[in-house]
């Protein structure tokens, strides 16, 4: 589609168009407005919240401590909002994001129920022509995506999928009024979404059958209601907490000793692992040793510890065999559980290991594995997401030579960015939580603030210096992508098929498109580039600067 032909004198122009109104889009809008720019945010949903708008399945909650899993750009906001529990539930997080939207009066610049379908860069005007699903077109100097890394559902193409006569849906598309009482329910998948929803579904359904492909590493949540006095103290120490978050590898301010598992005797290790296990939450296990993701032996030691815990958690030891995690600890995002293992042993719950007996097809009546047929009223796909690039690829994004982003990044091996924020050939486009940034391995609101702050500094620089366009050079992009891969190749991440690599869907990709140097190092790199007048970028001036 040639968007240029759709432009008229009435076509609306904004300084910036932002896609998405989750944590990313909301903060980006706030900062762009502060900078005095005109902005329009387009959001497919009826409301703000992103992930927390869509994922309404029972049991949905964050697995990063709530006191860290929120914005920290405003101390006033931090003081005004009080989380009720350590791992807040989806409704509470959604209320928080609505509160943020109201506090900063963001809604007036957001157009809901509107999907961006195409965005094409026009060389002649140095602006983006943006097509919306209502057929209208707008133009903008800056095109900024906050489309989310886990916002495009993955429903595997099982044979006969559409023949099922009952109700079928994905966890991120939970029907508003759903009564599970008296129903025979099947859940496919035991990632975080499956593990969170299964105990709640098991409470309601007449019978629940779980179809698990791979056993997963988990940690207990140890969820609890926050104590009023503790919250007061946390708020009083906001500045120190924020500083520590900035200096911590993943934006979660817990201590991470720089030591190898192998420095300790097996007894000492188990003590360290146990202490972290008792605290609850995956980040605490990950923080125990610094070589868990690089050293096979160290990783195996943690894997053995978690595996033994699973044998303790379930009475039926054959079930425990089936639940044993595969791969390495932490190379798929580990899962925090509340009541999952107890639910599996309820009388109304059956568990199937579909590695041994794969799902062969969905039939009009239910799910057929290589061994048995299961009659169901409802099938729930807890099968995850087309992660990281899925939502970017749903938009026809075309750069300066008409090249499509999807074609440029044709397979995981070709995903190339400069700093995870920009990509060569796509001037004035910024990607919040893009591939090759550290975002998905961090406390994401913190990563989002880091990205948005860099983008706004860059835009302020462009506006102040009358620069019409900024574009990553191919050389800088190649250097960044190579550095990202070199780092990743030294870790066990590349040996695992996960949603990080896209291997959850195609079963093959192993390139790990995430910067693993951590948030502080990443911040230092991107800020130095800004300080040095955007090294690695071509700048096109509106008027040539006067040279002395
Ligand atoms: P999203 O929240 O995904 O928002 C993107 C928005 O863009 C969506 O509303 C979508 O509708 C909209 N959009 C996409 N494409 C278009 C388009 N073409 N046109 C218009 N609108 C569009 N991270 C953590 O750090 N800790 C956690 O505990 C945690 N828990 C999570 C729990 C769940 C169930 C999931 C799915 C993810 C979780 N995450 C967690 C990761 C989560 O993705 C981030 O924390 C964060 O919410 C991402 O915010 P975002 O604004 O970047 O993206
Ligand atoms: P996921 O981790 O990708 O898990 C998907 C599950 O579906 C896995 O068990 C997977 O098995 C299974 N599956 C996929 N395709 C299948 C197929 N063809 N046949 C059988 N089984 C199949 O997805 P998710 O659970 O939605 O979580 C995704 C990410 O979202 C998380 O890692 C996390 O970052 C975020 N999240 C966080 C929370 C939280 O606790 N705060 C909650 C939900 C989501 P395999 O393992 O074998 O691929």
Coordinates of C-alpha atoms and ligand atoms in Angstrom, one line a residue:
X1 CA 0.0 0.0 0.0
X2 CA 1.4 3.4 -0.9
X3 CA 0.5 5.6 2.1
X4 CA 1.7 8.7 0.4
X5 CA -1.2 8.6 -1.9
X6 CA -3.6 8.8 1.0
X7 CA -2.2 12.0 2.4
X8 CA -4.3 15.1 2.0
X9 CA -4.2 18.7 3.4
X10 CA -6.5 17.4 6.2
X11 CA -4.0 14.7 7.3
X12 CA -3.1 15.2 10.9
X13 CA 0.5 15.6 11.7
X14 CA 2.1 15.0 15.1
X15 CA 5.7 15.4 16.3
X16 CA 5.5 11.8 17.5
X17 CA 3.3 8.7 17.1
X18 CA 3.6 6.1 19.8
X19 CA 2.2 2.6 19.5
X20 CA 0.9 1.0 22.7
X21 CA -0.3 2.2 26.0
X22 CA 1.3 -0.2 28.4
X23 CA 4.2 0.7 30.8
X24 CA 6.2 1.8 27.7
X25 CA 3.7 3.9 25.8
X26 CA 2.4 5.7 28.9
X27 CA 5.8 6.8 30.1
X28 CA 6.9 7.7 26.6
X29 CA 3.8 9.9 26.2
X30 CA 4.4 11.6 29.5
X31 CA 8.1 12.4 28.6
X32 CA 7.3 13.6 25.1
X33 CA 4.6 15.9 26.4
X34 CA 7.0 17.3 29.0
X35 CA 9.4 18.0 26.1
X36 CA 6.7 20.1 24.5
X37 CA 6.0 17.8 21.5
X38 CA 2.6 16.9 20.0
X39 CA 2.0 13.2 20.5
X40 CA -0.6 10.7 19.6
X41 CA -0.6 7.2 21.1
X42 CA -2.6 4.5 19.4
X43 CA -3.7 1.5 21.4
X44 CA -5.6 -1.6 20.2
X45 CA -7.2 -2.2 23.6
X46 CA -10.1 -0.3 25.0
X47 CA -8.0 0.9 27.9
X48 CA -4.4 1.4 29.2
X49 CA -2.3 -1.3 30.8
X50 CA -0.9 -3.4 27.9
X51 CA -0.1 -6.9 29.3
X52 CA -2.1 -6.0 32.4
X53 CA -5.2 -5.1 30.3
X54 CA -5.1 -8.3 28.3
X55 CA -3.9 -11.0 30.7
X56 CA -7.0 -11.3 32.9
X57 CA -6.7 -15.1 33.5
X58 CA -7.4 -16.1 37.1
X59 CA -4.2 -16.1 39.1
X60 CA -2.4 -13.6 36.9
X61 CA 0.1 -11.5 38.9
X62 CA 3.6 -10.1 38.7
X63 CA 6.6 -12.2 39.7
X64 CA 8.9 -9.3 40.4
X65 CA 8.3 -7.7 43.9
X66 CA 5.6 -5.1 43.5
X67 CA 7.7 -2.4 45.2
X68 CA 10.1 -2.7 42.3
X69 CA 7.7 -3.6 39.5
X70 CA 6.4 -0.1 39.0
X71 CA 7.5 3.2 37.7
X72 CA 10.3 4.9 39.7
X73 CA 10.6 8.1 37.6
X74 CA 8.4 10.1 40.0
X75 CA 9.0 9.9 43.8
X76 CA 5.6 11.6 44.2
X77 CA 3.9 8.8 42.3
X78 CA 5.8 6.2 44.3
X79 CA 4.7 7.7 47.5
X80 CA 1.1 8.0 46.5
X81 CA 0.6 4.4 45.5
X82 CA 0.7 1.5 48.0
X83 CA 0.8 -2.1 46.8
X84 CA -1.2 -4.5 48.9
X85 CA 1.0 -7.6 48.5
X86 CA 4.4 -8.7 47.4
X87 CA 3.3 -10.1 44.0
X88 CA 0.3 -8.0 43.0
X89 CA -2.6 -9.4 41.1
X90 CA -3.5 -8.3 37.6
X91 CA -6.5 -6.2 38.7
X92 CA -4.3 -4.2 41.1
X93 CA -1.6 -3.6 38.5
X94 CA -4.2 -2.5 36.0
X95 CA -5.7 -0.1 38.6
X96 CA -2.2 1.3 39.1
X97 CA -1.6 1.9 35.4
X98 CA -5.1 3.6 35.2
X99 CA -4.1 5.7 38.2
X100 CA -0.9 6.8 36.4
X101 CA -2.9 7.6 33.3
X102 CA -5.2 9.8 35.3
X103 CA -2.5 11.4 37.5
X104 CA -0.6 12.6 34.4
X105 CA -3.7 13.2 32.4
X106 CA -2.5 10.9 29.6
X107 CA -5.8 9.7 28.2
X108 CA -6.5 12.8 26.1
X109 CA -3.6 11.9 23.8
X110 CA -4.4 8.2 23.5
X111 CA -6.7 6.8 20.9
X112 CA -8.0 3.5 22.1
X113 CA -9.4 0.6 20.0
X114 CA -7.2 1.7 17.2
X115 CA -4.5 -0.5 15.7
X116 CA -1.5 0.8 13.8
X117 CA -1.4 -1.4 10.6
X118 CA 1.4 0.3 8.6
X119 CA 4.2 2.8 9.1
X120 CA 6.2 3.9 6.1
X121 CA 9.1 6.4 6.2
X122 CA 9.0 9.0 3.5
X123 CA 12.5 10.1 2.4
X124 CA 11.3 13.3 0.8
X125 CA 9.7 14.6 4.0
X126 CA 11.7 12.8 6.6
X127 CA 8.5 11.8 8.3
X128 CA 6.5 8.6 9.0
X129 CA 3.2 8.0 7.3
X130 CA 1.2 5.9 9.7
X131 CA -1.9 4.0 8.7
X132 CA -4.6 3.0 11.2
X133 CA -7.0 0.2 11.1
X134 CA -9.9 2.6 10.7
X135 CA -8.5 3.5 7.4
X136 CA -7.1 6.9 8.3
X137 CA -3.5 8.1 8.0
X138 CA -1.5 10.4 10.1
X139 CA 2.1 11.7 9.8
X140 CA 4.8 12.1 12.4
X141 CA 8.4 13.0 12.6
X142 CA 9.1 10.3 15.1
X143 CA 7.7 6.8 15.1
X144 CA 8.1 5.0 18.5
X145 CA 7.0 1.5 19.2
X146 CA 5.9 0.4 22.7
X147 CA 4.2 -2.7 21.3
X148 CA 5.4 -5.1 24.0
X149 CA 7.6 -8.1 23.9
X150 CA 4.9 -10.5 25.1
X151 CA 1.8 -9.2 23.4
X152 CA 1.3 -11.4 20.4
X153 CA -0.3 -14.7 21.4
X154 CA 1.1 -18.0 20.2
X155 CA -1.5 -20.7 19.5
X156 CA 0.2 -23.7 17.9
X157 CA -1.2 -24.9 14.6
X158 CA -2.4 -28.3 15.9
X159 CA -4.1 -30.4 13.3
X160 CA -7.9 -29.9 13.5
X161 CA -7.6 -26.9 15.8
X162 CA -10.6 -25.1 14.4
X163 CA -12.8 -28.2 14.5
X164 CA -13.3 -28.1 18.3
X165 CA -17.0 -27.6 19.1
X166 CA -16.4 -26.3 22.7
X167 CA -14.9 -23.0 23.7
X168 CA -11.2 -22.4 23.1
X169 CA -9.0 -19.4 23.9
X170 CA -5.6 -18.2 24.9
X171 CA -4.7 -17.1 28.5
X172 CA -4.2 -13.6 27.2
X173 CA -7.6 -13.5 25.7
X174 CA -9.7 -14.8 28.7
X175 CA -13.5 -14.4 28.1
X176 CA -15.1 -11.8 30.3
X177 CA -17.9 -14.0 31.7
X178 CA -16.6 -17.5 31.9
X179 CA -18.1 -20.1 34.2
X180 CA -15.9 -23.1 34.7
X181 CA -18.3 -24.8 37.1
X182 CA -19.3 -28.3 35.9
X183 CA -16.9 -28.0 32.9
X184 CA -14.3 -30.4 31.6
X185 CA -11.3 -28.2 31.0
X186 CA -8.0 -28.8 29.2
X187 CA -4.9 -26.5 29.6
X188 CA -2.1 -26.8 27.2
X189 CA 1.2 -25.4 28.6
X190 CA 2.9 -25.0 31.9
X191 CA 4.9 -21.8 31.5
X192 CA 4.2 -18.9 33.9
X193 CA 0.7 -18.4 32.6
X194 CA -0.2 -22.1 32.9
X195 CA 1.4 -22.4 36.4
X196 CA -0.4 -19.3 37.6
X197 CA -3.8 -20.2 36.2
X198 CA -3.9 -23.9 36.8
X199 CA -4.6 -23.8 40.6
X200 CA -7.4 -21.3 40.1
X201 CA -9.0 -23.3 37.2
X202 CA -8.7 -26.5 39.3
X203 CA -10.7 -24.8 42.1
X204 CA -13.6 -24.2 39.7
X205 CA -13.7 -26.9 37.0
X206 CA -15.4 -30.2 37.3
X207 CA -12.3 -31.8 35.8
X208 CA -9.0 -30.3 34.6
X209 CA -6.6 -32.1 32.3
X210 CA -3.1 -30.6 32.0
X211 CA -1.0 -31.2 28.8
X212 CA 2.6 -30.5 29.6
X213 CA 5.4 -30.6 27.0
X214 CA 8.4 -29.7 29.2
X215 CA 9.0 -29.7 32.9
X216 CA 10.0 -26.3 34.1
X217 CA 12.2 -24.8 36.8
X218 CA 10.1 -23.1 39.5
X219 CA 10.5 -21.2 42.7
X220 CA 7.9 -20.8 45.5
X221 CA 6.5 -17.3 45.6
X222 CA 6.3 -16.8 49.3
X223 CA 3.7 -14.1 48.6
X224 CA 2.4 -12.0 51.5
X225 CA 0.5 -8.9 52.3
X226 CA 2.8 -5.9 52.8
X227 CA 3.2 -4.6 56.3
X228 CA 2.3 -0.9 56.6
X229 CA 5.4 0.0 58.6
X230 CA 7.7 -1.8 56.0
X231 CA 6.0 0.1 53.2
X232 CA 6.6 3.4 55.0
X233 CA 10.3 2.6 55.4
X234 CA 10.6 1.6 51.8
X235 CA 9.0 4.9 50.7
X236 CA 11.2 6.9 53.0
X237 CA 14.3 5.3 51.4
X238 CA 13.1 5.8 47.8
X239 CA 16.1 7.6 46.5
X240 CA 18.6 5.0 47.8
X241 CA 16.4 2.2 46.5
X242 CA 16.2 3.9 43.0
X243 CA 20.0 4.3 42.9
X244 CA 20.5 0.7 43.8
X245 CA 18.0 -0.4 41.1
X246 CA 20.0 1.6 38.5
X247 CA 23.2 -0.1 39.6
X248 CA 21.9 -3.6 39.7
X249 CA 22.2 -6.1 36.8
X250 CA 18.5 -6.5 36.2
X251 CA 17.0 -3.5 38.0
X252 CA 16.0 -5.6 41.1
X253 CA 18.0 -4.2 44.0
X254 CA 19.1 -7.3 45.6
X255 CA 22.7 -8.2 46.4
X256 CA 24.5 -10.4 43.8
X257 CA 27.8 -11.7 45.1
X258 CA 30.3 -12.2 42.4
X259 CA 31.2 -15.8 43.1
X260 CA 31.1 -19.2 41.5
X261 CA 28.9 -22.1 42.7
X262 CA 32.2 -24.1 42.5
X263 CA 33.8 -21.8 45.2
X264 CA 31.5 -23.5 47.7
X265 CA 31.3 -27.1 48.9
X266 CA 28.0 -28.9 48.1
X267 CA 26.9 -28.3 51.7
X268 CA 27.6 -24.6 51.5
X269 CA 25.8 -24.3 48.2
X270 CA 22.7 -26.0 49.4
X271 CA 22.6 -23.5 52.4
X272 CA 22.8 -20.6 49.9
X273 CA 20.2 -22.1 47.6
X274 CA 17.9 -22.9 50.5
X275 CA 18.1 -19.4 51.9
X276 CA 17.1 -18.0 48.5
X277 CA 14.4 -20.6 48.1
X278 CA 12.9 -19.6 51.5
X279 CA 12.8 -15.9 50.4
X280 CA 10.7 -16.9 47.5
X281 CA 10.7 -15.6 43.9
X282 CA 13.0 -16.5 41.0
X283 CA 15.3 -13.4 41.2
X284 CA 16.5 -14.5 44.6
X285 CA 17.6 -17.9 43.2
X286 CA 19.3 -16.2 40.2
X287 CA 21.2 -13.8 42.5
X288 CA 22.9 -16.6 44.5
X289 CA 25.9 -17.1 42.2
X290 CA 27.3 -15.2 39.2
X291 CA 28.1 -18.2 37.0
X292 CA 24.8 -20.0 36.9
X293 CA 24.2 -19.1 33.3
X294 CA 27.7 -19.6 32.1
X295 CA 29.1 -22.7 33.8
X296 CA 27.4 -26.1 33.1
X297 CA 28.6 -27.5 36.4
X298 CA 27.4 -24.6 38.4
X299 CA 24.1 -24.6 36.6
X300 CA 23.7 -28.4 37.2
X301 CA 24.2 -27.8 40.9
X302 CA 21.2 -25.4 41.1
X303 CA 19.2 -27.6 38.7
X304 CA 19.7 -30.6 41.1
X305 CA 18.6 -28.5 44.0
X306 CA 15.3 -27.4 42.3
X307 CA 14.7 -30.9 41.0
X308 CA 14.9 -32.3 44.6
X309 CA 12.4 -29.6 45.7
X310 CA 9.9 -30.8 43.1
X311 CA 10.3 -34.4 44.5
X312 CA 9.5 -32.9 47.9
X313 CA 6.6 -30.9 46.7
X314 CA 4.5 -33.7 45.3
X315 CA 3.6 -37.0 47.0
X316 CA 3.2 -39.0 43.8
X317 CA 6.8 -39.6 42.8
X318 CA 5.9 -40.7 39.2
X319 CA 4.2 -37.3 38.8
X320 CA 7.4 -35.7 40.2
X321 CA 9.4 -37.6 37.5
X322 CA 7.1 -36.1 34.8
X323 CA 7.6 -32.6 36.3
X324 CA 11.3 -32.7 36.2
X325 CA 12.7 -29.6 34.5
X326 CA 14.6 -30.0 31.2
X327 CA 17.3 -27.7 29.8
X328 CA 19.3 -25.5 32.1
X329 CA 18.2 -23.5 35.2
X330 CA 17.3 -20.0 34.2
X331 CA 17.8 -20.2 30.4
X332 CA 14.1 -20.3 30.0
X333 CA 12.5 -17.7 32.2
X334 CA 11.9 -19.6 35.4
X335 CA 8.5 -19.6 37.0
X336 CA 7.2 -18.5 40.4
X337 CA 4.5 -20.8 41.7
X338 CA 1.6 -20.4 44.2
X339 CA -0.3 -23.7 44.8
X340 CA 0.7 -25.3 41.5
X341 CA 2.0 -28.6 42.8
X342 CA -0.9 -29.0 45.3
X343 CA -3.4 -28.4 42.5
X344 CA -1.8 -31.2 40.4
X345 CA -2.7 -33.7 43.1
X346 CA -6.3 -32.7 43.5
X347 CA -8.8 -35.5 42.6
X348 CA -10.3 -33.5 39.8
X349 CA -7.0 -32.9 38.0
X350 CA -5.2 -35.2 35.5
X351 CA -1.7 -34.6 34.3
X352 CA -0.3 -35.7 30.9
X353 CA 3.3 -35.6 29.9
X354 CA 2.9 -34.8 26.2
X355 CA 6.6 -35.2 25.5
X356 CA 6.0 -38.9 25.8
X357 CA 2.6 -39.0 24.2
X358 CA 2.4 -35.9 22.0
X359 CA -0.8 -34.0 21.1
X360 CA -1.8 -35.4 17.7
X361 CA -4.8 -33.3 17.0
X362 CA -7.7 -31.2 18.3
X363 CA -10.9 -33.0 17.6
X364 CA -14.5 -31.7 17.7
X365 CA -14.8 -33.2 21.1
X366 CA -11.4 -32.4 22.7
X367 CA -7.7 -33.3 22.5
X368 CA -6.2 -36.5 21.1
X369 CA -2.7 -37.5 22.1
X370 CA -0.8 -40.5 20.6
X371 CA -2.2 -42.6 23.5
X372 CA -5.6 -41.3 24.5
X373 CA -8.6 -39.0 23.7
X374 CA -9.8 -36.4 26.1
X375 CA -13.4 -35.1 25.9
X376 CA -13.4 -31.4 26.9
X377 CA -15.8 -28.5 27.1
X378 CA -13.1 -25.9 27.1
X379 CA -9.5 -25.8 25.8
X380 CA -7.2 -23.1 27.3
X381 CA -4.0 -22.4 25.4
X382 CA -1.4 -21.4 27.9
X383 CA 1.1 -21.7 25.0
X384 CA 2.9 -18.4 25.3
X385 CA 3.8 -15.7 22.9
X386 CA 5.4 -14.9 19.6
X387 CA 7.8 -12.9 21.7
X388 CA 10.0 -9.9 21.2
X389 CA 9.3 -9.3 17.5
X390 CA 5.8 -10.7 17.1
X391 CA 3.9 -7.4 17.6
X392 CA 6.5 -5.4 15.5
X393 CA 6.0 -7.8 12.6
X394 CA 2.2 -7.4 12.7
X395 CA 2.8 -3.8 11.6
X396 CA 4.0 -3.3 8.0
X397 CA 7.0 -1.1 9.0
X398 CA 9.0 0.1 6.0
X399 CA 12.1 2.2 6.1
X400 CA 13.7 4.7 3.8
X401 CA 14.1 2.4 0.8
X402 CA 10.8 0.8 1.3
X403 CA 12.5 -2.2 3.0
X404 CA 10.2 -3.9 5.4
X405 CA 11.4 -4.5 9.0
X406 CA 10.0 -8.0 8.8
X407 CA 12.1 -8.8 5.7
X408 CA 15.2 -7.1 7.1
X409 CA 14.9 -9.3 10.3
X410 CA 13.7 -12.2 8.2
X411 CA 14.7 -14.8 10.7
X412 CA 16.1 -14.6 14.2
X413 CA 19.6 -14.7 12.9
X414 CA 19.1 -11.5 11.0
X415 CA 17.6 -9.3 13.8
X416 CA 20.0 -6.4 13.9
X417 CA 19.7 -3.2 15.9
X418 CA 21.9 -0.4 17.1
X419 CA 21.7 -0.5 20.9
X420 CA 18.4 -2.4 20.8
X421 CA 16.7 1.0 20.3
X422 CA 17.1 1.7 16.6
X423 CA 17.8 -0.1 13.4
X424 CA 19.6 1.0 10.2
X425 CA 17.4 2.0 7.3
X426 CA 14.6 3.2 9.6
X427 CA 15.3 6.8 10.4
X428 CA 13.6 8.5 13.4
X429 CA 12.1 5.2 14.5
X430 CA 12.7 4.1 18.1
X431 CA 11.9 0.8 19.7
X432 CA 11.2 0.6 23.4
X433 CA 12.3 -2.8 24.7
X434 CA 13.6 -3.8 21.3
X435 CA 15.6 -7.0 20.5
X436 CA 19.3 -6.7 21.5
X437 CA 18.4 -4.5 24.5
X438 CA 18.6 -6.1 28.0
X439 CA 14.9 -5.6 28.7
X440 CA 13.4 -9.0 28.8
X441 CA 16.0 -10.3 31.3
X442 CA 15.3 -7.4 33.7
X443 CA 12.6 -5.8 35.8
X444 CA 10.9 -4.4 32.8
X445 CA 9.4 -1.1 34.0
X446 CA 13.0 -0.2 35.0
X447 CA 14.3 -1.1 31.6
X448 CA 11.4 0.8 30.0
X449 CA 12.4 4.0 31.9
X450 CA 16.0 3.6 30.8
X451 CA 14.9 3.3 27.1
X452 CA 12.4 6.1 27.2
X453 CA 14.8 8.5 29.0
X454 CA 17.5 7.8 26.3
X455 CA 14.9 8.3 23.5
X456 CA 13.7 11.6 24.9
X457 CA 17.3 12.9 25.4
X458 CA 17.9 12.0 21.7
X459 CA 14.8 13.7 20.5
X460 CA 15.6 16.8 22.5
X461 CA 19.1 16.8 20.9
X462 CA 17.6 16.5 17.5
X463 CA 15.1 19.3 18.1
X464 CA 17.6 21.6 19.7
X465 CA 20.2 21.1 16.9
X466 CA 17.6 21.3 14.1
X467 CA 18.3 17.7 12.9
X468 CA 15.7 16.3 10.6
X469 CA 16.6 12.7 10.8
X470 CA 18.8 10.3 12.8
X471 CA 19.6 6.8 11.5
X472 CA 21.8 4.1 12.9
X473 CA 24.8 3.3 10.6
X474 CA 25.1 -0.3 9.3
X475 CA 28.6 -0.4 10.8
X476 CA 27.5 0.6 14.3
X477 CA 24.6 -1.9 14.0
X478 CA 26.8 -4.8 13.0
X479 CA 29.2 -4.0 15.8
X480 CA 26.4 -3.9 18.4
X481 CA 24.8 -7.1 17.1
X482 CA 28.1 -8.9 17.1
X483 CA 28.8 -7.8 20.6
X484 CA 25.4 -9.0 21.7
X485 CA 25.9 -12.4 20.1
X486 CA 29.5 -12.7 21.4
X487 CA 28.3 -12.2 24.9
X488 CA 25.3 -14.5 24.6
X489 CA 27.4 -17.3 22.9
X490 CA 29.4 -17.6 26.1
X491 CA 26.3 -18.5 28.0
X492 CA 24.0 -21.4 28.3
X493 CA 21.1 -19.4 26.9
X494 CA 22.0 -20.3 23.3
X495 CA 21.7 -24.0 24.1
X496 CA 18.0 -23.7 25.0
X497 CA 14.9 -23.4 22.8
X498 CA 13.0 -20.6 24.5
X499 CA 10.7 -17.7 23.7
X500 CA 13.9 -15.5 24.1
X501 CA 15.3 -17.1 20.9
X502 CA 12.0 -17.8 19.1
X503 CA 12.7 -21.5 19.5
X504 CA 9.4 -21.9 21.4
X505 CA 7.6 -21.6 18.1
X506 CA 10.0 -22.7 15.3
X507 CA 11.9 -25.2 17.5
X508 CA 15.1 -24.2 15.8
X509 CA 16.3 -20.6 16.5
X510 CA 19.2 -20.4 19.0
X511 CA 20.5 -16.9 18.4
X512 CA 19.9 -15.1 21.7
X513 CA 18.9 -11.5 20.7
X514 CA 19.3 -9.9 24.1
X515 CA 22.1 -7.8 25.5
X516 CA 23.5 -9.7 28.6
X517 CA 25.8 -7.1 30.0
X518 CA 23.2 -5.9 32.4
X519 CA 21.4 -2.6 32.9
X520 CA 24.2 -0.5 34.4
X521 CA 26.7 -1.4 31.7
X522 CA 24.1 -0.9 29.0
X523 CA 23.1 2.5 30.5
X524 CA 26.8 3.5 30.5
X525 CA 27.1 2.5 26.8
X526 CA 24.0 4.2 25.5
X527 CA 24.6 7.4 27.6
X528 CA 28.2 7.7 26.3
X529 CA 27.0 7.5 22.8
X530 CA 24.6 10.3 23.5
X531 CA 27.3 12.4 25.2
X532 CA 29.5 11.9 22.1
X533 CA 26.9 13.5 19.8
X534 CA 25.3 10.2 18.8
X535 CA 28.3 8.2 17.5
X536 CA 27.2 5.4 15.2
X537 CA 24.3 7.4 13.8
X538 CA 24.0 9.5 10.7
X539 CA 22.4 12.9 11.3
X540 CA 20.6 14.8 8.6
X541 CA 20.4 18.5 9.5
X542 CA 17.5 20.7 8.5
X543 CA 19.9 23.4 7.6
X544 CA 23.6 22.7 7.4
X545 CA 25.3 23.8 10.6
X546 CA 27.6 26.7 10.2
X547 CA 31.2 25.5 10.3
X548 CA 33.9 27.8 11.8
Ligands
LIG1 P1 2.8 -4.3 26.8 O1 2.3 -4.2 28.2 O2 2.7 -5.6 26.1 O3 1.9 -3.2 26.0 C1 1.9 -3.1 24.6 C2 0.6 -2.5 24.1 O4 0.7 -2.2 22.7 C3 -0.6 -3.5 24.2 O5 -1.6 -2.9 25.0 C4 -1.0 -3.7 22.8 O6 -2.4 -3.8 22.7 C5 -0.5 -2.5 22.1 N1 -0.2 -2.8 20.7 C6 0.7 -3.7 20.1 N2 0.7 -3.6 18.8 C7 -0.2 -2.5 18.5 C8 -0.6 -2.0 17.3 N3 -0.1 -2.4 16.1 N4 -1.5 -0.9 17.3 C9 -2.0 -0.5 18.5 N5 -1.6 -1.0 19.7 C10 -0.7 -2.0 19.7 N6 7.8 -8.3 33.5 C11 8.5 -8.1 34.6 O7 9.5 -7.5 34.7 N7 8.0 -8.6 35.8 C12 6.8 -9.3 35.9 O8 6.4 -9.7 36.9 C13 6.1 -9.5 34.6 N8 5.0 -10.2 34.6 C14 4.3 -10.4 33.4 C15 3.1 -11.2 33.4 C16 2.5 -11.5 32.2 C17 1.2 -12.2 32.2 C18 3.1 -11.1 31.0 C19 2.5 -11.5 29.7 C20 4.3 -10.3 31.0 C21 4.9 -10.0 32.2 N9 6.1 -9.2 32.2 C22 6.7 -9.0 33.4 C23 6.6 -8.7 31.0 C24 5.8 -7.4 30.5 O9 5.8 -7.6 29.1 C25 6.4 -6.1 30.9 O10 6.7 -6.1 32.3 C26 5.6 -4.9 30.6 O11 4.3 -5.0 31.1 C27 5.7 -4.5 29.2 O12 5.1 -3.3 29.0 P2 5.0 -2.6 27.5 O13 4.3 -1.4 27.6 O14 6.4 -2.6 26.9 O15 4.2 -3.7 26.6
LIG2 P1 5.7 -19.8 27.9 O1 6.6 -19.6 29.0 O2 6.3 -19.7 26.5 O3 5.0 -21.2 28.1 C1 4.3 -21.8 27.1 C2 3.9 -23.2 27.5 O4 3.2 -23.8 26.4 C3 5.1 -24.1 27.7 O5 4.8 -25.0 28.7 C4 5.3 -24.8 26.4 O6 6.0 -25.9 26.4 C5 3.9 -25.0 26.0 N1 3.7 -25.2 24.6 C6 4.0 -24.3 23.6 N2 3.7 -24.8 22.4 C7 3.3 -26.1 22.6 C8 2.9 -27.1 21.8 N3 2.9 -27.0 20.4 N4 2.6 -28.3 22.3 C9 2.6 -28.4 23.7 N5 2.9 -27.5 24.5 C10 3.3 -26.3 24.0 O7 4.5 -18.8 27.9 P2 3.8 -18.1 29.2 O8 3.5 -19.1 30.2 O9 2.6 -17.3 28.7 O10 4.9 -17.1 29.7 C11 5.6 -16.3 28.8 C12 6.4 -15.2 29.6 O11 5.4 -14.2 30.0 C13 7.0 -15.7 30.8 O12 8.2 -16.3 30.6 C14 7.1 -14.4 31.6 O13 8.2 -13.6 31.1 C15 5.8 -13.7 31.2 N6 4.8 -14.1 32.2 C16 5.0 -13.7 33.5 C17 4.1 -14.1 34.5 C18 4.4 -13.8 35.9 O14 4.6 -14.7 36.7 N7 4.5 -12.6 36.3 C19 2.9 -14.8 34.1 C20 2.7 -15.1 32.8 C21 3.7 -14.7 31.9 P3 7.7 -25.9 26.2 O15 8.2 -25.4 27.4 O16 8.0 -27.3 25.8 O17 7.9 -25.0 25.0

